[in-house]
Amino acid sequence: MTRLITDPAEAAALLRAGELVAFPTETVYGLGADAFGGRAVAAVFAAKGRPHFNPLICHFPSAAAAFDSDVVADDRARELARLFWPGPLTLVLPRRATSRVDLLAGAGLDTLAVRVPAHPLALEMLRAVGRPVVGPSANRSGSVSPTTPAHVLESLGGRIAAVLDGGPCTVGVESTVLDISAGGAVLLRPGGVPVEAVEAAIGPVGRPVPLSAAEATRSLRSPGMLLSHYAPSLPVRPDATEVGAGEALLAFGPTPLHGAGALWNLSPGGDTQEAAARLFAGLRWLDAEGQRLGLTRIAAMPVPTAGLGAAINDRLARAAAPRR
Ligand code: AMP
Ligand code: MG
């Protein structure tokens, strides 16, 4: 049985004992495990059904905790940490030879992805654990990320020890993943920190194209850039300008399209921040409601690409991509 708990110290004790505990962050719920524990890390991949070539993000209570023991931080990393941590920015940095993070957690790469989350319960838990905690999204691999404890239980109930209840996530899309392990800076995933804000701090950031599963397996530099991800059961049709027969509608803005069998408006006021926070709950609800009503597809209205819109469009494109 998976327990719902509210005490970060209890979550930390479970993690130190090698158990899996889902925990709240500002982005989505993470599936926590002791990053030094080989069995715990392997259990994360098993619980999620996650391919082993896709490495995990290590979470720390402070930049110093990450930079002193597990990764090498240059001036850009320190500046980005100063500006955006705690917060939804993940940095891919060279791994220290002395790091005790389990090799499977890093998929055997010579880099590690690190982040300090902006959630008081997560930070309290991380301080109490006293070592890094891996935290991929707390859902089965490839499906929609969880933004409430109920979402976690739907996906992983019975497979993990506990969920630390921190209420709904405020940002709602995953962290921005930025690779600065070599000379340049490459955006591996748009997310909670707009790439424009990163560029204002460190200059131009490269944007690679997403890979198919086959290409990603071959190219270990960016294993998480799978084209199909974040997918509900019903197919998704992005950039909808009208609603077809049998479609549910993921709307955006004051004038949702007419004729949908089920409607979820991401933000009637047209605010991308509100839309990000409501995205995954909306996809889950339309998926369940659509199936209950016998609908066959989710049409998604266009969302502007500025700010958090980039991350929203990225998730919708992956939800709509051909399934593996
Ligand atoms: P998730 O844990 O589901 O939020 O996904 C973590 C993302 O970070 C995935 O896209 C991973 O491929 C990516 N990632 C984690 N570690 C690395 C790394 N060392 N190099 C490149 N990408 C990474
Ligand atoms: Mg995920």
CSV table of C-alpha atoms and ligand atoms in Angstrom, one decimal:
chain,number,residue,atom,x,y,z
A,1,MET,CA,0.0,0.0,0.0
A,2,THR,CA,1.2,3.5,-0.8
A,3,ARG,CA,0.7,5.9,2.1
A,4,LEU,CA,-0.1,9.6,1.9
A,5,ILE,CA,2.2,11.4,4.3
A,6,THR,CA,2.7,15.1,5.3
A,7,ASP,CA,6.0,15.1,7.3
A,8,PRO,CA,9.1,15.7,5.2
A,9,ALA,CA,11.2,14.1,8.0
A,10,GLU,CA,9.3,10.9,7.6
A,11,ALA,CA,9.8,11.0,3.8
A,12,ALA,CA,13.5,11.5,4.4
A,13,ALA,CA,13.7,8.5,6.7
A,14,LEU,CA,11.9,6.3,4.1
A,15,LEU,CA,14.4,7.5,1.4
A,16,ARG,CA,17.4,6.8,3.7
A,17,ALA,CA,16.0,3.3,4.2
A,18,GLY,CA,16.0,2.7,0.4
A,19,GLU,CA,12.3,3.2,-0.2
A,20,LEU,CA,10.7,5.2,-3.1
A,21,VAL,CA,8.8,8.3,-2.1
A,22,ALA,CA,7.0,10.7,-4.4
A,23,PHE,CA,7.5,14.3,-3.4
A,24,PRO,CA,6.1,17.7,-4.4
A,25,THR,CA,8.1,20.3,-6.4
A,26,GLU,CA,7.0,23.5,-8.0
A,27,THR,CA,7.1,21.7,-11.4
A,28,VAL,CA,5.5,18.3,-11.1
A,29,TYR,CA,5.7,15.5,-8.5
A,30,GLY,CA,9.0,13.7,-8.5
A,31,LEU,CA,9.6,10.0,-7.8
A,32,GLY,CA,12.3,10.2,-5.1
A,33,ALA,CA,15.0,7.7,-4.3
A,34,ASP,CA,18.4,7.8,-2.7
A,35,ALA,CA,20.8,8.7,-5.5
A,36,PHE,CA,23.6,6.8,-3.9
A,37,GLY,CA,21.6,3.6,-3.6
A,38,GLY,CA,21.9,1.3,-6.5
A,39,ARG,CA,18.9,-0.8,-5.6
A,40,ALA,CA,16.7,2.2,-5.0
A,41,VAL,CA,17.7,3.8,-8.3
A,42,ALA,CA,17.0,0.6,-10.2
A,43,ALA,CA,13.6,0.4,-8.4
A,44,VAL,CA,12.8,3.9,-9.9
A,45,PHE,CA,13.4,2.7,-13.4
A,46,ALA,CA,11.3,-0.4,-12.7
A,47,ALA,CA,8.4,1.4,-11.1
A,48,LYS,CA,8.3,3.9,-14.0
A,49,GLY,CA,9.0,1.4,-16.7
A,50,ARG,CA,11.6,3.9,-17.8
A,51,PRO,CA,14.3,3.0,-20.4
A,52,HIS,CA,17.7,2.7,-18.8
A,53,PHE,CA,19.3,5.0,-21.3
A,54,ASN,CA,17.3,7.9,-20.0
A,55,PRO,CA,19.2,9.4,-17.0
A,56,LEU,CA,17.6,11.0,-13.9
A,57,ILE,CA,17.9,14.5,-12.4
A,58,CYS,CA,19.6,14.7,-9.0
A,59,HIS,CA,17.9,17.0,-6.5
A,60,PHE,CA,19.8,19.0,-3.8
A,61,PRO,CA,18.8,21.4,-1.0
A,62,SER,CA,21.3,24.0,-2.2
A,63,ALA,CA,23.8,24.8,-5.0
A,64,ALA,CA,26.7,24.3,-2.6
A,65,ALA,CA,25.5,20.7,-1.9
A,66,ALA,CA,25.6,20.0,-5.7
A,67,PHE,CA,28.7,21.8,-6.7
A,68,ASP,CA,30.9,20.7,-3.8
A,69,SER,CA,30.5,17.0,-4.2
A,70,ASP,CA,28.9,15.8,-7.4
A,71,VAL,CA,29.4,18.1,-10.4
A,72,VAL,CA,32.0,20.7,-11.6
A,73,ALA,CA,30.5,24.2,-11.8
A,74,ASP,CA,32.0,26.9,-13.9
A,75,ASP,CA,31.2,30.6,-13.7
A,76,ARG,CA,28.1,30.2,-15.9
A,77,ALA,CA,26.7,27.5,-13.7
A,78,ARG,CA,27.3,29.5,-10.6
A,79,GLU,CA,25.6,32.6,-12.1
A,80,LEU,CA,22.6,30.5,-13.3
A,81,ALA,CA,22.3,28.9,-9.9
A,82,ARG,CA,22.4,32.3,-8.3
A,83,LEU,CA,19.6,33.6,-10.5
A,84,PHE,CA,17.3,30.6,-10.8
A,85,TRP,CA,17.8,28.3,-7.8
A,86,PRO,CA,15.7,27.2,-6.1
A,87,GLY,CA,13.7,27.0,-9.2
A,88,PRO,CA,12.7,25.0,-12.4
A,89,LEU,CA,16.1,25.0,-14.1
A,90,THR,CA,18.1,21.8,-14.4
A,91,LEU,CA,21.8,22.1,-15.3
A,92,VAL,CA,23.7,19.3,-17.0
A,93,LEU,CA,27.3,19.5,-15.8
A,94,PRO,CA,30.5,17.4,-15.8
A,95,ARG,CA,30.3,14.7,-13.2
A,96,ARG,CA,33.0,14.7,-10.5
A,97,ALA,CA,35.1,11.5,-10.6
A,98,THR,CA,34.5,11.3,-6.8
A,99,SER,CA,30.7,11.6,-7.0
A,100,ARG,CA,28.9,8.7,-5.3
A,101,VAL,CA,25.8,9.1,-7.4
A,102,ASP,CA,24.8,5.7,-8.7
A,103,LEU,CA,26.1,5.1,-12.3
A,104,LEU,CA,22.7,3.9,-13.5
A,105,ALA,CA,21.1,7.2,-12.3
A,106,GLY,CA,23.4,9.0,-14.7
A,107,ALA,CA,22.9,6.3,-17.4
A,108,GLY,CA,26.6,5.9,-17.4
A,109,LEU,CA,27.2,9.3,-18.8
A,110,ASP,CA,30.2,11.5,-17.7
A,111,THR,CA,27.7,14.3,-16.9
A,112,LEU,CA,25.0,14.7,-14.3
A,113,ALA,CA,21.7,16.7,-14.3
A,114,VAL,CA,21.3,18.7,-11.1
A,115,ARG,CA,18.6,21.0,-9.7
A,116,VAL,CA,17.5,22.7,-6.5
A,117,PRO,CA,13.6,22.6,-6.4
A,118,ALA,CA,11.6,25.6,-5.1
A,119,HIS,CA,9.2,23.8,-2.8
A,120,PRO,CA,9.5,24.2,1.0
A,121,LEU,CA,8.6,20.5,1.7
A,122,ALA,CA,11.0,19.3,-0.9
A,123,LEU,CA,13.8,21.4,0.5
A,124,GLU,CA,13.1,20.3,4.0
A,125,MET,CA,13.1,16.7,2.9
A,126,LEU,CA,16.3,17.1,0.9
A,127,ARG,CA,18.1,18.7,3.9
A,128,ALA,CA,17.0,15.8,6.1
A,129,VAL,CA,18.1,13.1,3.6
A,130,GLY,CA,21.6,14.6,3.5
A,131,ARG,CA,22.4,13.2,0.1
A,132,PRO,CA,21.1,13.7,-3.4
A,133,VAL,CA,17.7,12.4,-4.3
A,134,VAL,CA,16.8,11.4,-7.9
A,135,GLY,CA,13.4,12.6,-9.0
A,136,PRO,CA,12.0,11.8,-12.4
A,137,SER,CA,8.3,12.6,-12.8
A,138,ALA,CA,6.2,10.3,-10.6
A,139,ASN,CA,4.3,8.6,-13.4
A,140,ARG,CA,4.7,5.6,-15.7
A,141,SER,CA,7.2,6.4,-18.4
A,142,GLY,CA,5.8,8.2,-21.5
A,143,SER,CA,2.5,9.2,-19.9
A,144,VAL,CA,1.2,12.5,-18.5
A,145,SER,CA,3.2,14.0,-15.6
A,146,PRO,CA,1.5,14.3,-12.2
A,147,THR,CA,0.7,17.6,-10.6
A,148,THR,CA,-1.3,16.4,-7.6
A,149,PRO,CA,-0.9,13.5,-5.1
A,150,ALA,CA,-4.0,11.9,-6.6
A,151,HIS,CA,-2.3,11.8,-10.1
A,152,VAL,CA,0.7,10.0,-8.5
A,153,LEU,CA,-1.5,7.4,-6.9
A,154,GLU,CA,-3.4,6.8,-10.2
A,155,SER,CA,0.0,6.0,-11.9
A,156,LEU,CA,2.1,4.5,-9.2
A,157,GLY,CA,-0.2,3.5,-6.3
A,158,GLY,CA,1.0,0.2,-4.9
A,159,ARG,CA,4.4,0.5,-6.5
A,160,ILE,CA,6.0,3.0,-4.1
A,161,ALA,CA,6.1,3.4,-0.3
A,162,ALA,CA,4.6,6.9,0.1
A,163,VAL,CA,3.6,10.2,-1.4
A,164,LEU,CA,4.6,13.4,0.5
A,165,ASP,CA,1.5,15.6,0.1
A,166,GLY,CA,2.3,19.2,-0.9
A,167,GLY,CA,-0.9,20.0,-2.7
A,168,PRO,CA,-1.1,20.9,-6.4
A,169,CYS,CA,2.2,22.0,-8.2
A,170,THR,CA,2.3,25.8,-8.9
A,171,VAL,CA,4.4,25.8,-12.2
A,172,GLY,CA,2.9,22.6,-13.7
A,173,VAL,CA,5.5,21.8,-16.4
A,174,GLU,CA,8.9,20.2,-15.9
A,175,SER,CA,12.1,22.0,-15.4
A,176,THR,CA,14.0,23.6,-18.3
A,177,VAL,CA,17.0,21.3,-19.0
A,178,LEU,CA,20.2,23.1,-20.0
A,179,ASP,CA,23.4,21.4,-21.0
A,180,ILE,CA,26.4,23.5,-20.2
A,181,SER,CA,28.8,20.6,-19.6
A,182,ALA,CA,30.9,21.5,-22.7
A,183,GLY,CA,31.8,24.9,-24.1
A,184,GLY,CA,28.3,26.0,-25.3
A,185,ALA,CA,24.9,26.0,-23.9
A,186,VAL,CA,22.2,23.7,-25.3
A,187,LEU,CA,18.5,23.6,-24.4
A,188,LEU,CA,17.6,19.9,-24.0
A,189,ARG,CA,14.1,20.6,-22.8
A,190,PRO,CA,12.0,23.8,-22.6
A,191,GLY,CA,10.4,24.1,-19.2
A,192,GLY,CA,9.6,26.3,-16.2
A,193,VAL,CA,12.3,28.9,-16.8
A,194,PRO,CA,11.8,30.5,-20.2
A,195,VAL,CA,14.9,30.1,-22.4
A,196,GLU,CA,14.8,33.9,-23.0
A,197,ALA,CA,15.6,34.4,-19.3
A,198,VAL,CA,18.6,32.0,-19.5
A,199,GLU,CA,19.8,33.8,-22.6
A,200,ALA,CA,19.6,37.2,-20.9
A,201,ALA,CA,22.0,35.7,-18.3
A,202,ILE,CA,24.6,33.8,-20.3
A,203,GLY,CA,24.0,34.6,-24.0
A,204,PRO,CA,22.7,32.5,-26.9
A,205,VAL,CA,21.4,29.0,-26.2
A,206,GLY,CA,21.3,26.3,-28.9
A,207,ARG,CA,18.1,24.4,-29.6
A,208,PRO,CA,18.4,20.9,-31.0
A,209,VAL,CA,15.5,19.2,-32.8
A,210,PRO,CA,13.7,16.4,-30.9
A,211,LEU,CA,14.7,12.8,-31.7
A,212,SER,CA,12.7,9.7,-32.5
A,213,ALA,CA,13.1,6.8,-30.0
A,214,ALA,CA,15.5,5.1,-32.3
A,215,GLU,CA,17.7,8.1,-32.8
A,216,ALA,CA,17.7,8.9,-29.1
A,217,THR,CA,18.9,5.3,-28.3
A,218,ARG,CA,21.8,5.9,-30.6
A,219,SER,CA,22.6,9.4,-29.4
A,220,LEU,CA,23.4,9.2,-25.7
A,221,ARG,CA,24.1,12.9,-25.5
A,222,SER,CA,20.4,13.8,-25.2
A,223,PRO,CA,18.5,10.7,-24.2
A,224,GLY,CA,15.5,12.5,-22.8
A,225,MET,CA,14.6,14.2,-26.1
A,226,LEU,CA,12.1,11.5,-27.1
A,227,LEU,CA,9.5,12.7,-29.5
A,228,SER,CA,6.6,10.7,-28.0
A,229,HIS,CA,6.2,11.5,-24.3
A,230,TYR,CA,3.7,13.0,-21.9
A,231,ALA,CA,1.0,11.2,-23.9
A,232,PRO,CA,-2.6,10.6,-22.7
A,233,SER,CA,-4.4,7.4,-24.0
A,234,LEU,CA,-6.5,9.4,-26.5
A,235,PRO,CA,-4.6,10.8,-29.5
A,236,VAL,CA,-3.9,14.5,-29.4
A,237,ARG,CA,-4.3,16.9,-32.4
A,238,PRO,CA,-2.4,20.2,-31.9
A,239,ASP,CA,-3.0,23.6,-33.5
A,240,ALA,CA,-6.8,22.9,-33.8
A,241,THR,CA,-8.7,25.7,-35.5
A,242,GLU,CA,-12.0,23.8,-35.5
A,243,VAL,CA,-13.5,20.9,-33.5
A,244,GLY,CA,-14.1,17.6,-35.4
A,245,ALA,CA,-16.7,14.9,-34.7
A,246,GLY,CA,-15.8,12.9,-31.5
A,247,GLU,CA,-13.3,15.4,-30.3
A,248,ALA,CA,-12.7,16.7,-26.8
A,249,LEU,CA,-11.1,20.2,-26.6
A,250,LEU,CA,-8.1,21.6,-24.8
A,251,ALA,CA,-8.9,25.3,-25.2
A,252,PHE,CA,-6.8,28.4,-24.6
A,253,GLY,CA,-8.1,32.0,-24.3
A,254,PRO,CA,-11.5,33.7,-24.0
A,255,THR,CA,-13.2,32.2,-27.1
A,256,PRO,CA,-12.9,28.4,-27.0
A,257,LEU,CA,-13.9,26.6,-30.2
A,258,HIS,CA,-17.5,25.3,-30.4
A,259,GLY,CA,-18.8,21.8,-30.7
A,260,ALA,CA,-16.5,19.8,-28.4
A,261,GLY,CA,-17.8,16.8,-26.5
A,262,ALA,CA,-15.8,17.8,-23.4
A,263,LEU,CA,-14.0,21.1,-22.7
A,264,TRP,CA,-11.0,22.1,-20.5
A,265,ASN,CA,-9.8,25.7,-20.8
A,266,LEU,CA,-6.1,26.1,-19.9
A,267,SER,CA,-6.6,29.8,-19.3
A,268,PRO,CA,-9.7,31.8,-20.3
A,269,GLY,CA,-7.6,34.9,-19.7
A,270,GLY,CA,-4.9,33.8,-22.2
A,271,ASP,CA,-2.2,33.6,-19.5
A,272,THR,CA,0.6,31.0,-20.4
A,273,GLN,CA,1.6,30.7,-16.7
A,274,GLU,CA,-1.9,29.7,-15.7
A,275,ALA,CA,-2.1,27.4,-18.7
A,276,ALA,CA,1.2,25.6,-17.7
A,277,ALA,CA,-0.1,25.0,-14.2
A,278,ARG,CA,-3.4,23.5,-15.6
A,279,LEU,CA,-1.9,21.6,-18.6
A,280,PHE,CA,-1.3,18.1,-17.2
A,281,ALA,CA,-4.5,18.0,-15.1
A,282,GLY,CA,-6.4,19.1,-18.2
A,283,LEU,CA,-4.9,16.3,-20.4
A,284,ARG,CA,-5.7,13.8,-17.7
A,285,TRP,CA,-9.2,15.0,-17.3
A,286,LEU,CA,-10.0,15.2,-21.0
A,287,ASP,CA,-8.5,11.7,-21.4
A,288,ALA,CA,-10.7,10.2,-18.7
A,289,GLU,CA,-13.8,12.2,-19.6
A,290,GLY,CA,-13.3,11.7,-23.3
A,291,GLN,CA,-13.1,7.9,-22.9
A,292,ARG,CA,-16.1,7.8,-20.6
A,293,LEU,CA,-18.1,9.7,-23.2
A,294,GLY,CA,-16.8,7.6,-26.1
A,295,LEU,CA,-14.8,10.4,-27.7
A,296,THR,CA,-11.8,9.5,-29.8
A,297,ARG,CA,-9.4,12.4,-29.8
A,298,ILE,CA,-8.3,15.5,-28.0
A,299,ALA,CA,-8.0,18.7,-30.1
A,300,ALA,CA,-5.7,21.3,-28.7
A,301,MET,CA,-6.0,25.0,-29.6
A,302,PRO,CA,-2.8,26.9,-30.4
A,303,VAL,CA,-0.9,28.5,-27.4
A,304,PRO,CA,1.5,31.4,-28.0
A,305,THR,CA,5.1,30.4,-27.8
A,306,ALA,CA,6.5,33.2,-25.6
A,307,GLY,CA,7.5,32.5,-21.9
A,308,LEU,CA,6.1,29.2,-20.6
A,309,GLY,CA,4.2,28.8,-23.9
A,310,ALA,CA,7.4,27.2,-25.3
A,311,ALA,CA,7.3,24.4,-22.7
A,312,ILE,CA,3.5,23.9,-23.2
A,313,ASN,CA,3.9,23.6,-27.0
A,314,ASP,CA,6.8,21.2,-26.5
A,315,ARG,CA,4.6,18.9,-24.3
A,316,LEU,CA,1.7,19.1,-26.7
A,317,ALA,CA,3.9,18.2,-29.7
A,318,ARG,CA,5.2,15.2,-27.8
A,319,ALA,CA,1.8,14.2,-26.7
A,320,ALA,CA,0.7,14.3,-30.3
A,321,ALA,CA,3.8,12.5,-31.8
A,322,PRO,CA,3.5,8.9,-33.2
A,323,ARG,CA,3.6,6.5,-30.3
A,324,ARG,CA,6.6,4.2,-29.8
B,1,AMP,P1,12.5,13.6,-16.0
B,1,AMP,O1,13.3,13.0,-15.0
B,1,AMP,O2,11.4,12.7,-16.6
B,1,AMP,O3,12.0,15.0,-15.6
B,1,AMP,O4,13.5,13.9,-17.3
B,1,AMP,C1,14.8,14.3,-17.0
B,1,AMP,C2,15.4,14.9,-18.3
B,1,AMP,O5,16.7,15.3,-18.1
B,1,AMP,C3,15.4,13.9,-19.4
B,1,AMP,O6,15.0,14.6,-20.6
B,1,AMP,C4,16.8,13.4,-19.4
B,1,AMP,O7,17.2,12.8,-20.6
B,1,AMP,C5,17.5,14.6,-19.0
B,1,AMP,N1,18.8,14.3,-18.5
B,1,AMP,C6,19.1,13.9,-17.3
B,1,AMP,N2,20.4,13.7,-17.1
B,1,AMP,C7,21.0,14.1,-18.2
B,1,AMP,C8,22.4,14.1,-18.7
B,1,AMP,N3,23.4,13.7,-17.9
B,1,AMP,N4,22.6,14.6,-19.9
B,1,AMP,C9,21.6,15.0,-20.7
B,1,AMP,N5,20.3,14.9,-20.4
B,1,AMP,C10,20.0,14.5,-19.1
B,2,MG,MG,9.0,12.6,-17.0
